[in-house]
Amino acid sequence: MKFSFVTLFSSIIEGYFQDSILSNAIKTNKISIDFFNPRDYTEDKHNRVDSPMIGGGAGMLMTPQPLSSTIDNILDTSKKAHIIFLTPVGKKFTQNDAKRLSKKEHIVFVSGRYEGIDERVIEQYADELFSIGDYILTGGELASMVLCDAISRNIDGVLGNSSSLDEESYEESMLEAPSFTKPYEYNGKSVILDYSKGNHSKISDLKQKLSMSKTKFFRPDLYQIVKQEENR
Ligand code: SAM
């Protein structure tokens, strides 16, 4: 899978791929990344990529030409590129989106800066718009890294043990059951005793129940979905 980042500030993103699982995924050719800076494509004689908003409003907006030329350049060599704009007005990104998008060949993340992007560019090029939550960031770079990380974990071979994906939170709308590691006693608190007895079917039943309780307590909205599914 290839990920292309359209951003004015690639250095914000680059560091994230230098360690751990995603660095390894690049070394083993499970994913590749590249960067495109709209400033390299601007036809403005002062190298500008932003301009005041028409109709008034505080701040600047990213102008259409540098972004269009950048994206056209990507599309010239990659007809299968799936173009995602990061924006607070997009659909909230979920684990189901991460799984679905992990089957794509090439994803392009377009990050806005300033007060955002001229709407015509979004209309022309966006296959999807995603938000990572109901708050405003200074730019789309963090959001693009969030999506890229979550998608990458679902690509075959990126995680050392792919079965860990099946037990994680948001599988079938449930949160993960409580987890423990050594020591068995810590600060006067013990791990759940049944976890340490080695009866795997009992542990699995118990985890299922704890997972349900945790979902009900922390995410009643998800719990409702699980209950509706059960009653179908
Ligand atoms: N004026 C815009 C608005 O009110 O919708 C906000 C622009 S924000 C300061 C600049 C850029 O950050 C956006 O173009 C987008 O790429 C990114 N961004 C901000 N919040 C985001 C969020 N919650 N999810 C995804 N991207 C976000």
CSV table of N, CA and C and ligand atoms in Angstrom, one decimal, residues 86-89 111-117 130-133 135-140 143, ligand 1:
chain,number,residue,atom,x,y,z
A,86,LEU,N,-8.5,15.8,4.8
A,86,LEU,CA,-8.7,15.9,6.3
A,86,LEU,C,-9.4,17.2,6.6
A,87,THR,N,-10.5,17.2,7.2
A,87,THR,CA,-11.3,18.4,7.5
A,87,THR,C,-12.2,18.2,8.7
A,88,PRO,N,-12.4,19.2,9.5
A,88,PRO,CA,-13.3,19.0,10.6
A,88,PRO,C,-14.8,18.8,10.2
A,89,VAL,N,-15.1,19.1,8.9
A,89,VAL,CA,-16.5,18.9,8.5
A,89,VAL,C,-16.7,17.5,8.0
A,111,SER,N,-3.8,17.6,3.4
A,111,SER,CA,-3.9,18.3,4.7
A,111,SER,C,-4.1,19.8,4.4
A,112,GLY,N,-5.1,20.4,5.1
A,112,GLY,CA,-5.2,21.9,5.0
A,112,GLY,C,-4.4,22.6,6.0
A,113,ARG,N,-4.2,23.8,5.9
A,113,ARG,CA,-3.5,24.7,6.8
A,113,ARG,C,-4.3,26.0,6.8
A,114,TYR,N,-3.9,27.0,7.6
A,114,TYR,CA,-4.6,28.3,7.7
A,114,TYR,C,-6.0,28.1,8.1
A,115,GLU,N,-7.0,28.7,7.4
A,115,GLU,CA,-8.4,28.5,7.7
A,115,GLU,C,-9.0,27.4,6.8
A,116,GLY,N,-8.1,26.6,6.1
A,116,GLY,CA,-8.6,25.5,5.3
A,116,GLY,C,-8.3,25.7,3.8
A,117,ILE,N,-9.1,25.0,3.0
A,117,ILE,CA,-8.9,24.8,1.6
A,117,ILE,C,-10.1,25.4,0.8
A,130,PHE,N,-12.6,13.2,5.8
A,130,PHE,CA,-12.6,12.6,7.2
A,130,PHE,C,-12.2,13.7,8.2
A,131,SER,N,-12.9,13.6,9.4
A,131,SER,CA,-12.5,14.4,10.6
A,131,SER,C,-12.0,13.3,11.6
A,132,ILE,N,-11.1,13.8,12.5
A,132,ILE,CA,-10.7,12.8,13.5
A,132,ILE,C,-11.4,13.2,14.9
A,133,GLY,N,-12.3,14.2,14.9
A,133,GLY,CA,-13.0,14.5,16.1
A,133,GLY,C,-13.6,15.9,16.0
A,135,TYR,N,-13.3,18.9,17.1
A,135,TYR,CA,-12.4,20.0,17.5
A,135,TYR,C,-11.6,20.5,16.4
A,136,ILE,N,-11.0,21.6,16.5
A,136,ILE,CA,-10.2,22.2,15.4
A,136,ILE,C,-8.7,22.1,15.6
A,137,LEU,N,-8.0,21.5,14.7
A,137,LEU,CA,-6.5,21.4,14.8
A,137,LEU,C,-6.0,22.6,13.9
A,138,THR,N,-4.7,22.8,14.1
A,138,THR,CA,-4.1,23.9,13.2
A,138,THR,C,-3.8,23.4,11.8
A,139,GLY,N,-3.7,22.1,11.6
A,139,GLY,CA,-3.5,21.6,10.3
A,139,GLY,C,-3.9,20.1,10.2
A,140,GLY,N,-4.0,19.6,8.9
A,140,GLY,CA,-4.5,18.2,8.7
A,140,GLY,C,-3.4,17.2,8.9
A,143,ALA,N,-4.0,14.7,11.7
A,143,ALA,CA,-5.2,13.8,11.3
A,143,ALA,C,-4.7,12.8,10.3
B,1,SAM,N1,-11.8,27.0,9.2
B,1,SAM,C1,-11.9,25.6,9.3
B,1,SAM,C2,-13.3,25.2,9.9
B,1,SAM,O1,-13.8,26.0,10.7
B,1,SAM,O2,-13.9,24.1,9.5
B,1,SAM,C3,-10.8,25.0,10.1
B,1,SAM,C4,-9.5,25.0,9.5
B,1,SAM,S1,-8.2,24.3,10.4
B,1,SAM,C5,-7.6,25.6,11.4
B,1,SAM,C6,-7.0,23.9,9.3
B,1,SAM,C7,-6.9,22.5,8.7
B,1,SAM,O3,-6.7,21.6,9.8
B,1,SAM,C8,-8.1,22.0,8.0
B,1,SAM,O4,-8.2,22.4,6.7
B,1,SAM,C9,-8.0,20.5,8.1
B,1,SAM,O5,-7.1,20.0,7.1
B,1,SAM,C10,-7.3,20.4,9.5
B,1,SAM,N2,-8.2,20.0,10.6
B,1,SAM,C11,-8.5,20.8,11.6
B,1,SAM,N3,-9.3,20.1,12.5
B,1,SAM,C12,-9.5,18.8,12.0
B,1,SAM,C13,-10.2,17.7,12.4
B,1,SAM,N4,-10.9,17.7,13.5
B,1,SAM,N5,-10.1,16.5,11.6
B,1,SAM,C14,-9.4,16.5,10.5
B,1,SAM,N6,-8.7,17.6,10.1
B,1,SAM,C15,-8.7,18.7,10.8
